[in-house]
């Protein structure tokens, strides 16, 4: 139902972990996700722990779904000295090409416990349907 658009994204993620460089608007980091079909809809769950709901942007243009988010540093008082900082900050992004069989007009999004869940219904035209078979006797007769 979807295709990854960047085959090198996993290499970028590993390089980011090794160098400790956070994502920027020009070179965002990836966000982990799960994608699966549940009944008559496709579900995409993206991990965004610590990201405020208003820092998430979801766009769909034709069949390209783009999710961008930014995890900002927590404001600290002047007398705070950071001892350890392992949680990544910066910009995160994910682009997915959605199949034509999905109804991009009816996507819904929920954000709970640091997980953004997108639900995309399967389009009616993509659902299986029965085709009635007519017989020769059911066709109108042309008299001449």
Short mmCIF file of N, CA and C in Angstrom, two decimals:
data_model
loop_
_atom_site.label_atom_id
_atom_site.label_comp_id
_atom_site.label_asym_id
_atom_site.label_seq_id
_atom_site.Cartn_x
_atom_site.Cartn_y
_atom_site.Cartn_z
N UNK A 1 0.80 -1.20 0.00
CA UNK A 1 0.00 0.00 0.00
C UNK A 1 0.85 1.27 0.00
N UNK A 2 2.11 1.18 0.41
CA UNK A 2 2.97 2.35 0.37
C UNK A 2 4.37 1.94 0.00
N UNK A 3 5.15 2.91 -0.43
CA UNK A 3 6.52 2.63 -0.82
C UNK A 3 7.42 3.60 -0.09
N UNK A 4 8.60 3.15 0.29
CA UNK A 4 9.58 4.05 0.86
C UNK A 4 10.16 4.88 -0.26
N UNK A 5 10.37 6.18 0.02
CA UNK A 5 10.85 7.05 -1.04
C UNK A 5 12.35 7.24 -1.03
N UNK A 6 13.02 6.87 0.07
CA UNK A 6 14.46 7.09 0.17
C UNK A 6 15.14 5.81 0.64
N UNK A 7 15.79 5.07 -0.26
CA UNK A 7 16.41 3.80 0.14
C UNK A 7 17.62 3.99 1.07
N UNK A 8 18.14 5.19 1.18
CA UNK A 8 19.32 5.43 2.01
C UNK A 8 18.97 5.98 3.39
N UNK A 9 17.68 6.07 3.72
CA UNK A 9 17.25 6.65 4.99
C UNK A 9 17.82 5.89 6.20
N UNK A 10 17.90 4.58 6.12
CA UNK A 10 18.45 3.79 7.23
C UNK A 10 19.92 4.10 7.44
N UNK A 11 20.68 4.28 6.36
CA UNK A 11 22.09 4.67 6.48
C UNK A 11 22.22 6.05 7.13
N UNK A 12 21.33 6.97 6.76
CA UNK A 12 21.33 8.30 7.37
C UNK A 12 21.05 8.21 8.87
N UNK A 13 20.10 7.35 9.24
CA UNK A 13 19.76 7.18 10.66
C UNK A 13 20.95 6.65 11.45
N UNK A 14 21.66 5.66 10.88
CA UNK A 14 22.84 5.12 11.57
C UNK A 14 23.94 6.16 11.69
N UNK A 15 24.15 6.95 10.64
CA UNK A 15 25.17 8.00 10.68
C UNK A 15 24.81 9.04 11.74
N UNK A 16 23.54 9.34 11.85
CA UNK A 16 23.09 10.32 12.85
C UNK A 16 23.35 9.79 14.26
N UNK A 17 23.09 8.51 14.48
CA UNK A 17 23.34 7.93 15.80
C UNK A 17 24.83 7.96 16.14
N UNK A 18 25.68 7.68 15.17
CA UNK A 18 27.11 7.65 15.41
C UNK A 18 27.69 9.04 15.63
N UNK A 19 27.20 10.03 14.88
CA UNK A 19 27.75 11.39 15.00
C UNK A 19 27.04 12.24 16.01
N UNK A 20 25.81 11.86 16.39
CA UNK A 20 25.05 12.65 17.35
C UNK A 20 24.46 13.92 16.78
N UNK A 21 24.48 14.07 15.44
CA UNK A 21 23.95 15.27 14.80
C UNK A 21 22.43 15.15 14.70
N UNK A 22 21.71 16.20 15.15
CA UNK A 22 20.26 16.22 15.09
C UNK A 22 19.79 16.71 13.73
N UNK A 23 18.51 16.48 13.46
CA UNK A 23 17.95 16.90 12.19
C UNK A 23 17.76 18.40 12.09
N UNK A 24 17.86 18.91 10.88
CA UNK A 24 17.62 20.32 10.59
C UNK A 24 16.51 20.41 9.55
N UNK A 25 16.02 21.63 9.27
CA UNK A 25 14.95 21.77 8.28
C UNK A 25 15.42 21.35 6.89
N UNK A 26 16.70 21.54 6.58
CA UNK A 26 17.19 21.14 5.27
C UNK A 26 17.56 19.66 5.21
N UNK A 27 17.88 19.07 6.35
CA UNK A 27 18.25 17.65 6.41
C UNK A 27 17.62 17.03 7.66
N UNK A 28 16.30 16.78 7.63
CA UNK A 28 15.63 16.24 8.81
C UNK A 28 16.00 14.79 9.11
N UNK A 29 15.88 14.44 10.37
CA UNK A 29 16.08 13.05 10.80
C UNK A 29 14.81 12.26 10.51
N UNK A 30 14.95 10.95 10.46
CA UNK A 30 13.79 10.09 10.23
C UNK A 30 13.09 9.81 11.56
N UNK A 31 11.86 9.35 11.49
CA UNK A 31 11.13 8.93 12.68
C UNK A 31 10.69 7.48 12.48
N UNK A 32 10.81 6.65 13.51
CA UNK A 32 10.41 5.25 13.37
C UNK A 32 8.90 5.13 13.15
N UNK A 33 8.51 4.13 12.39
CA UNK A 33 7.08 3.95 12.13
C UNK A 33 6.73 2.48 11.92
N UNK A 34 5.46 2.20 12.10
CA UNK A 34 4.85 0.93 11.74
C UNK A 34 3.74 1.24 10.75
N UNK A 35 3.49 0.35 9.81
CA UNK A 35 2.39 0.51 8.86
C UNK A 35 1.75 -0.86 8.67
N UNK A 36 0.42 -0.89 8.76
CA UNK A 36 -0.30 -2.15 8.63
C UNK A 36 -1.74 -1.90 8.21
N UNK A 37 -2.37 -2.94 7.68
CA UNK A 37 -3.78 -2.86 7.32
C UNK A 37 -4.59 -3.43 8.48
N UNK A 38 -5.64 -2.71 8.83
CA UNK A 38 -6.55 -3.13 9.90
C UNK A 38 -7.97 -3.01 9.36
N UNK A 39 -8.55 -4.14 8.98
CA UNK A 39 -9.90 -4.12 8.42
C UNK A 39 -9.93 -3.38 7.09
N UNK A 40 -10.75 -2.32 7.04
CA UNK A 40 -10.93 -1.55 5.81
C UNK A 40 -10.13 -0.25 5.80
N UNK A 41 -9.06 -0.21 6.60
CA UNK A 41 -8.22 0.99 6.58
C UNK A 41 -6.75 0.62 6.78
N UNK A 42 -5.92 1.53 6.36
CA UNK A 42 -4.47 1.39 6.47
C UNK A 42 -4.04 2.27 7.63
N UNK A 43 -3.20 1.75 8.51
CA UNK A 43 -2.79 2.48 9.71
C UNK A 43 -1.28 2.71 9.67
N UNK A 44 -0.89 3.95 9.95
CA UNK A 44 0.52 4.32 10.05
C UNK A 44 0.73 4.92 11.43
N UNK A 45 1.64 4.34 12.21
CA UNK A 45 1.95 4.83 13.56
C UNK A 45 3.40 5.31 13.57
N UNK A 46 3.59 6.59 13.93
CA UNK A 46 4.91 7.20 13.94
C UNK A 46 5.29 7.58 15.37
N UNK A 47 6.49 7.21 15.80
CA UNK A 47 6.96 7.56 17.14
C UNK A 47 7.51 8.98 17.16
N UNK A 48 6.92 9.82 18.02
CA UNK A 48 7.36 11.20 18.19
C UNK A 48 7.34 11.58 19.67
N UNK A 49 8.04 10.82 20.52
CA UNK A 49 7.98 11.12 21.95
C UNK A 49 8.58 12.50 22.24
N UNK A 50 7.92 13.23 23.13
CA UNK A 50 8.42 14.53 23.54
C UNK A 50 8.13 15.65 22.56
N UNK A 51 7.39 15.38 21.49
CA UNK A 51 7.05 16.41 20.52
C UNK A 51 5.67 16.96 20.85
N UNK A 52 5.57 18.30 20.92
CA UNK A 52 4.27 18.93 21.18
C UNK A 52 3.37 18.76 19.97
N UNK A 53 2.07 18.62 20.24
CA UNK A 53 1.09 18.40 19.17
C UNK A 53 1.14 19.53 18.13
N UNK A 54 1.35 20.76 18.58
CA UNK A 54 1.38 21.89 17.64
C UNK A 54 2.69 21.97 16.84
N UNK A 55 3.65 21.09 17.13
CA UNK A 55 4.91 21.06 16.38
C UNK A 55 4.90 19.97 15.32
N UNK A 56 3.73 19.39 15.05
CA UNK A 56 3.58 18.33 14.03
C UNK A 56 2.81 18.90 12.85
N UNK A 57 3.31 18.65 11.65
CA UNK A 57 2.68 19.12 10.42
C UNK A 57 2.46 17.93 9.50
N UNK A 58 1.21 17.73 9.06
CA UNK A 58 0.87 16.60 8.17
C UNK A 58 0.28 17.18 6.89
N UNK A 59 0.86 16.80 5.76
CA UNK A 59 0.37 17.25 4.45
C UNK A 59 0.18 16.05 3.55
N UNK A 60 -0.79 16.15 2.66
CA UNK A 60 -0.95 15.15 1.61
C UNK A 60 -1.21 15.89 0.32
N UNK A 61 -0.42 15.56 -0.69
CA UNK A 61 -0.59 16.14 -2.01
C UNK A 61 -0.61 14.99 -3.00
N UNK A 62 -1.76 14.83 -3.65
CA UNK A 62 -2.03 13.67 -4.50
C UNK A 62 -1.83 12.41 -3.67
N UNK A 63 -0.79 11.63 -3.96
CA UNK A 63 -0.57 10.41 -3.17
C UNK A 63 0.72 10.47 -2.35
N UNK A 64 1.25 11.68 -2.12
CA UNK A 64 2.46 11.85 -1.29
C UNK A 64 2.07 12.39 0.08
N UNK A 65 2.31 11.57 1.11
CA UNK A 65 2.02 11.96 2.49
C UNK A 65 3.33 12.41 3.13
N UNK A 66 3.33 13.60 3.74
CA UNK A 66 4.51 14.13 4.40
C UNK A 66 4.16 14.46 5.85
N UNK A 67 4.97 13.94 6.78
CA UNK A 67 4.83 14.25 8.20
C UNK A 67 6.14 14.89 8.65
N UNK A 68 6.03 16.11 9.21
CA UNK A 68 7.20 16.80 9.76
C UNK A 68 6.91 17.16 11.20
N UNK A 69 7.93 17.07 12.02
CA UNK A 69 7.78 17.42 13.43
C UNK A 69 9.09 18.01 13.93
N UNK A 70 8.99 18.78 15.00
CA UNK A 70 10.19 19.37 15.58
C UNK A 70 10.16 19.19 17.10
N UNK A 71 11.22 18.59 17.61
CA UNK A 71 11.38 18.47 19.06
C UNK A 71 12.32 19.58 19.49
N UNK A 72 11.77 20.50 20.27
CA UNK A 72 12.52 21.67 20.70
C UNK A 72 13.13 21.42 22.07
N UNK A 73 14.24 22.09 22.38
CA UNK A 73 14.84 21.92 23.71
C UNK A 73 13.91 22.47 24.79
N UNK A 74 13.95 21.84 25.94
CA UNK A 74 13.17 22.30 27.07
C UNK A 74 13.87 23.52 27.65
N UNK A 75 13.10 24.58 27.92
CA UNK A 75 13.69 25.79 28.49
C UNK A 75 14.26 25.47 29.87
N UNK A 76 15.47 25.94 30.10
CA UNK A 76 16.15 25.66 31.37
C UNK A 76 16.50 26.98 32.05
N UNK A 77 16.51 26.94 33.35
CA UNK A 77 16.91 28.12 34.13
C UNK A 77 18.42 28.33 34.01
N UNK A 78 18.88 29.51 34.35
CA UNK A 78 20.30 29.84 34.24
C UNK A 78 21.19 28.99 35.13
N UNK A 79 20.66 28.51 36.24
CA UNK A 79 21.48 27.74 37.17
C UNK A 79 21.48 26.24 36.90
N UNK A 80 20.90 25.81 35.77
CA UNK A 80 20.85 24.38 35.41
C UNK A 80 22.08 24.03 34.59
N UNK A 81 22.74 22.96 35.00
CA UNK A 81 23.89 22.46 34.26
C UNK A 81 23.55 21.08 33.72
N UNK A 82 23.57 20.94 32.40
CA UNK A 82 23.21 19.67 31.77
C UNK A 82 24.32 18.65 32.02
N UNK A 83 23.94 17.50 32.57
CA UNK A 83 24.90 16.42 32.84
C UNK A 83 24.92 15.38 31.72
N UNK A 84 23.76 15.14 31.13
CA UNK A 84 23.64 14.14 30.08
C UNK A 84 22.50 14.53 29.16
N UNK A 85 22.71 14.46 27.88
CA UNK A 85 21.67 14.80 26.91
C UNK A 85 21.72 13.79 25.76
N UNK A 86 20.85 12.78 25.83
CA UNK A 86 20.82 11.74 24.81
C UNK A 86 19.59 11.80 23.92
N UNK A 87 18.56 12.52 24.35
CA UNK A 87 17.33 12.58 23.55
C UNK A 87 17.54 13.52 22.37
N UNK A 88 17.30 13.03 21.17
CA UNK A 88 17.55 13.86 19.98
C UNK A 88 16.58 15.04 19.90
N UNK A 89 17.12 16.17 19.47
CA UNK A 89 16.33 17.37 19.23
C UNK A 89 16.40 17.68 17.74
N UNK A 90 15.55 18.57 17.30
CA UNK A 90 15.61 19.00 15.91
C UNK A 90 14.38 18.61 15.13
N UNK A 91 14.55 18.51 13.83
CA UNK A 91 13.45 18.28 12.91
C UNK A 91 13.44 16.82 12.46
N UNK A 92 12.24 16.25 12.40
CA UNK A 92 12.04 14.88 11.97
C UNK A 92 11.04 14.91 10.81
N UNK A 93 11.24 14.03 9.84
CA UNK A 93 10.35 14.03 8.68
C UNK A 93 10.23 12.63 8.11
N UNK A 94 9.09 12.38 7.50
CA UNK A 94 8.86 11.11 6.83
C UNK A 94 7.96 11.38 5.63
N UNK A 95 8.32 10.89 4.47
CA UNK A 95 7.49 10.99 3.28
C UNK A 95 7.15 9.59 2.81
N UNK A 96 5.87 9.39 2.50
CA UNK A 96 5.39 8.09 2.04
C UNK A 96 4.57 8.27 0.78
N UNK A 97 4.81 7.42 -0.18
CA UNK A 97 3.98 7.40 -1.39
C UNK A 97 2.84 6.43 -1.12
N UNK A 98 1.62 6.94 -1.15
CA UNK A 98 0.45 6.12 -0.87
C UNK A 98 -0.10 5.55 -2.17
N UNK A 99 -0.58 4.33 -2.11
CA UNK A 99 -1.16 3.67 -3.28
C UNK A 99 -2.45 4.37 -3.70
N UNK A 100 -2.80 4.25 -4.96
CA UNK A 100 -4.05 4.82 -5.47
C UNK A 100 -5.27 4.16 -4.86
N UNK A 101 -5.08 3.03 -4.22
CA UNK A 101 -6.20 2.31 -3.62
C UNK A 101 -6.60 2.87 -2.26
N UNK A 102 -5.90 3.91 -1.78
CA UNK A 102 -6.22 4.54 -0.50
C UNK A 102 -6.98 5.84 -0.73
N UNK A 103 -7.92 6.15 0.18
CA UNK A 103 -8.74 7.35 0.08
C UNK A 103 -8.05 8.49 0.84
N UNK A 104 -7.23 9.27 0.15
CA UNK A 104 -6.46 10.34 0.81
C UNK A 104 -7.34 11.51 1.23
N UNK A 105 -8.60 11.54 0.81
CA UNK A 105 -9.52 12.61 1.21
C UNK A 105 -10.05 12.41 2.63
N UNK A 106 -9.93 11.20 3.16
CA UNK A 106 -10.52 10.90 4.47
C UNK A 106 -9.49 10.43 5.50
N UNK A 107 -8.27 10.92 5.42
CA UNK A 107 -7.23 10.57 6.40
C UNK A 107 -7.57 11.22 7.74
N UNK A 108 -7.43 10.44 8.82
CA UNK A 108 -7.60 10.99 10.16
C UNK A 108 -6.29 10.83 10.93
N UNK A 109 -6.07 11.73 11.89
CA UNK A 109 -4.83 11.69 12.68
C UNK A 109 -5.15 11.85 14.15
N UNK A 110 -4.50 11.04 14.99
CA UNK A 110 -4.60 11.13 16.45
C UNK A 110 -3.19 11.13 17.02
N UNK A 111 -3.01 11.84 18.11
CA UNK A 111 -1.70 11.89 18.77
C UNK A 111 -1.89 11.60 20.24
N UNK A 112 -1.30 10.49 20.69
CA UNK A 112 -1.46 10.07 22.08
C UNK A 112 -0.19 9.38 22.55
N UNK A 113 0.29 9.77 23.72
CA UNK A 113 1.46 9.15 24.35
C UNK A 113 2.69 9.13 23.44
N UNK A 114 2.87 10.21 22.65
CA UNK A 114 4.04 10.30 21.80
C UNK A 114 3.97 9.51 20.51
N UNK A 115 2.78 9.00 20.18
CA UNK A 115 2.60 8.24 18.94
C UNK A 115 1.55 8.94 18.09
N UNK A 116 1.95 9.30 16.86
CA UNK A 116 1.03 9.87 15.89
C UNK A 116 0.46 8.72 15.06
N UNK A 117 -0.86 8.56 15.08
CA UNK A 117 -1.51 7.48 14.35
C UNK A 117 -2.36 8.06 13.23
N UNK A 118 -2.04 7.67 12.01
CA UNK A 118 -2.80 8.09 10.84
C UNK A 118 -3.61 6.90 10.36
N UNK A 119 -4.88 7.14 10.06
CA UNK A 119 -5.76 6.09 9.54
C UNK A 119 -6.26 6.53 8.17
N UNK A 120 -6.01 5.66 7.17
CA UNK A 120 -6.36 5.98 5.79
C UNK A 120 -7.30 4.89 5.28
N UNK A 121 -8.55 5.24 4.99
CA UNK A 121 -9.49 4.22 4.52
C UNK A 121 -9.10 3.67 3.14
N UNK A 122 -9.44 2.42 2.93
CA UNK A 122 -9.28 1.80 1.62
C UNK A 122 -10.37 2.40 0.72
N UNK A 123 -10.00 2.85 -0.46
CA UNK A 123 -10.96 3.47 -1.38
C UNK A 123 -12.00 2.44 -1.83
N UNK A 124 -13.24 2.90 -2.02
CA UNK A 124 -14.33 2.01 -2.45
C UNK A 124 -13.97 1.30 -3.75
N UNK A 125 -13.31 1.99 -4.67
CA UNK A 125 -12.98 1.39 -5.97
C UNK A 125 -11.98 0.26 -5.84
N UNK A 126 -11.29 0.18 -4.70
CA UNK A 126 -10.28 -0.86 -4.52
C UNK A 126 -10.83 -2.10 -3.81
N UNK A 127 -12.05 -1.99 -3.27
CA UNK A 127 -12.64 -3.11 -2.55
C UNK A 127 -13.20 -4.14 -3.53
N UNK A 128 -13.10 -5.42 -3.19
CA UNK A 128 -13.65 -6.45 -4.08
C UNK A 128 -15.17 -6.31 -4.19
N UNK A 129 -15.70 -6.60 -5.36
CA UNK A 129 -17.14 -6.54 -5.55
C UNK A 129 -17.56 -7.65 -6.50
N UNK A 130 -18.79 -8.06 -6.39
CA UNK A 130 -19.34 -9.11 -7.24
C UNK A 130 -19.81 -8.52 -8.55
N UNK A 131 -19.59 -9.26 -9.61
CA UNK A 131 -20.06 -8.87 -10.93
C UNK A 131 -21.11 -9.89 -11.35
N UNK A 132 -22.32 -9.39 -11.64
CA UNK A 132 -23.41 -10.28 -12.07
C UNK A 132 -23.18 -10.70 -13.52
N UNK A 133 -23.50 -11.94 -13.78
CA UNK A 133 -23.36 -12.48 -15.13
C UNK A 133 -24.74 -12.55 -15.76
N UNK A 134 -24.87 -11.88 -16.87
CA UNK A 134 -26.15 -11.89 -17.59
C UNK A 134 -26.15 -12.98 -18.64
N UNK A 135 -27.35 -13.46 -18.97
CA UNK A 135 -27.49 -14.49 -20.00
C UNK A 135 -27.95 -13.89 -21.32
N UNK A 136 -27.87 -14.66 -22.36
CA UNK A 136 -28.30 -14.19 -23.68
C UNK A 136 -29.77 -13.86 -23.69
N UNK A 137 -30.57 -14.58 -22.91
CA UNK A 137 -32.02 -14.34 -22.90
C UNK A 137 -32.36 -13.02 -22.20
N UNK A 138 -31.44 -12.45 -21.45
CA UNK A 138 -31.73 -11.21 -20.74
C UNK A 138 -31.46 -9.99 -21.59
N UNK A 139 -30.83 -10.17 -22.75
CA UNK A 139 -30.55 -9.03 -23.63
C UNK A 139 -31.80 -8.67 -24.40
N UNK A 140 -31.99 -7.37 -24.64
CA UNK A 140 -33.18 -7.00 -25.43
C UNK A 140 -33.07 -7.53 -26.85
N UNK A 141 -34.19 -8.01 -27.38
CA UNK A 141 -34.24 -8.54 -28.74
C UNK A 141 -34.51 -7.42 -29.72
N UNK A 142 -33.78 -7.41 -30.81
CA UNK A 142 -34.00 -6.40 -31.84
C UNK A 142 -34.80 -7.06 -32.95
N UNK A 143 -35.95 -6.49 -33.23
CA UNK A 143 -36.76 -7.07 -34.30
C UNK A 143 -36.58 -6.24 -35.56
N UNK A 144 -36.62 -6.86 -36.64
CA UNK A 144 -36.30 -6.13 -37.83
C UNK A 144 -37.02 -6.53 -38.98
#
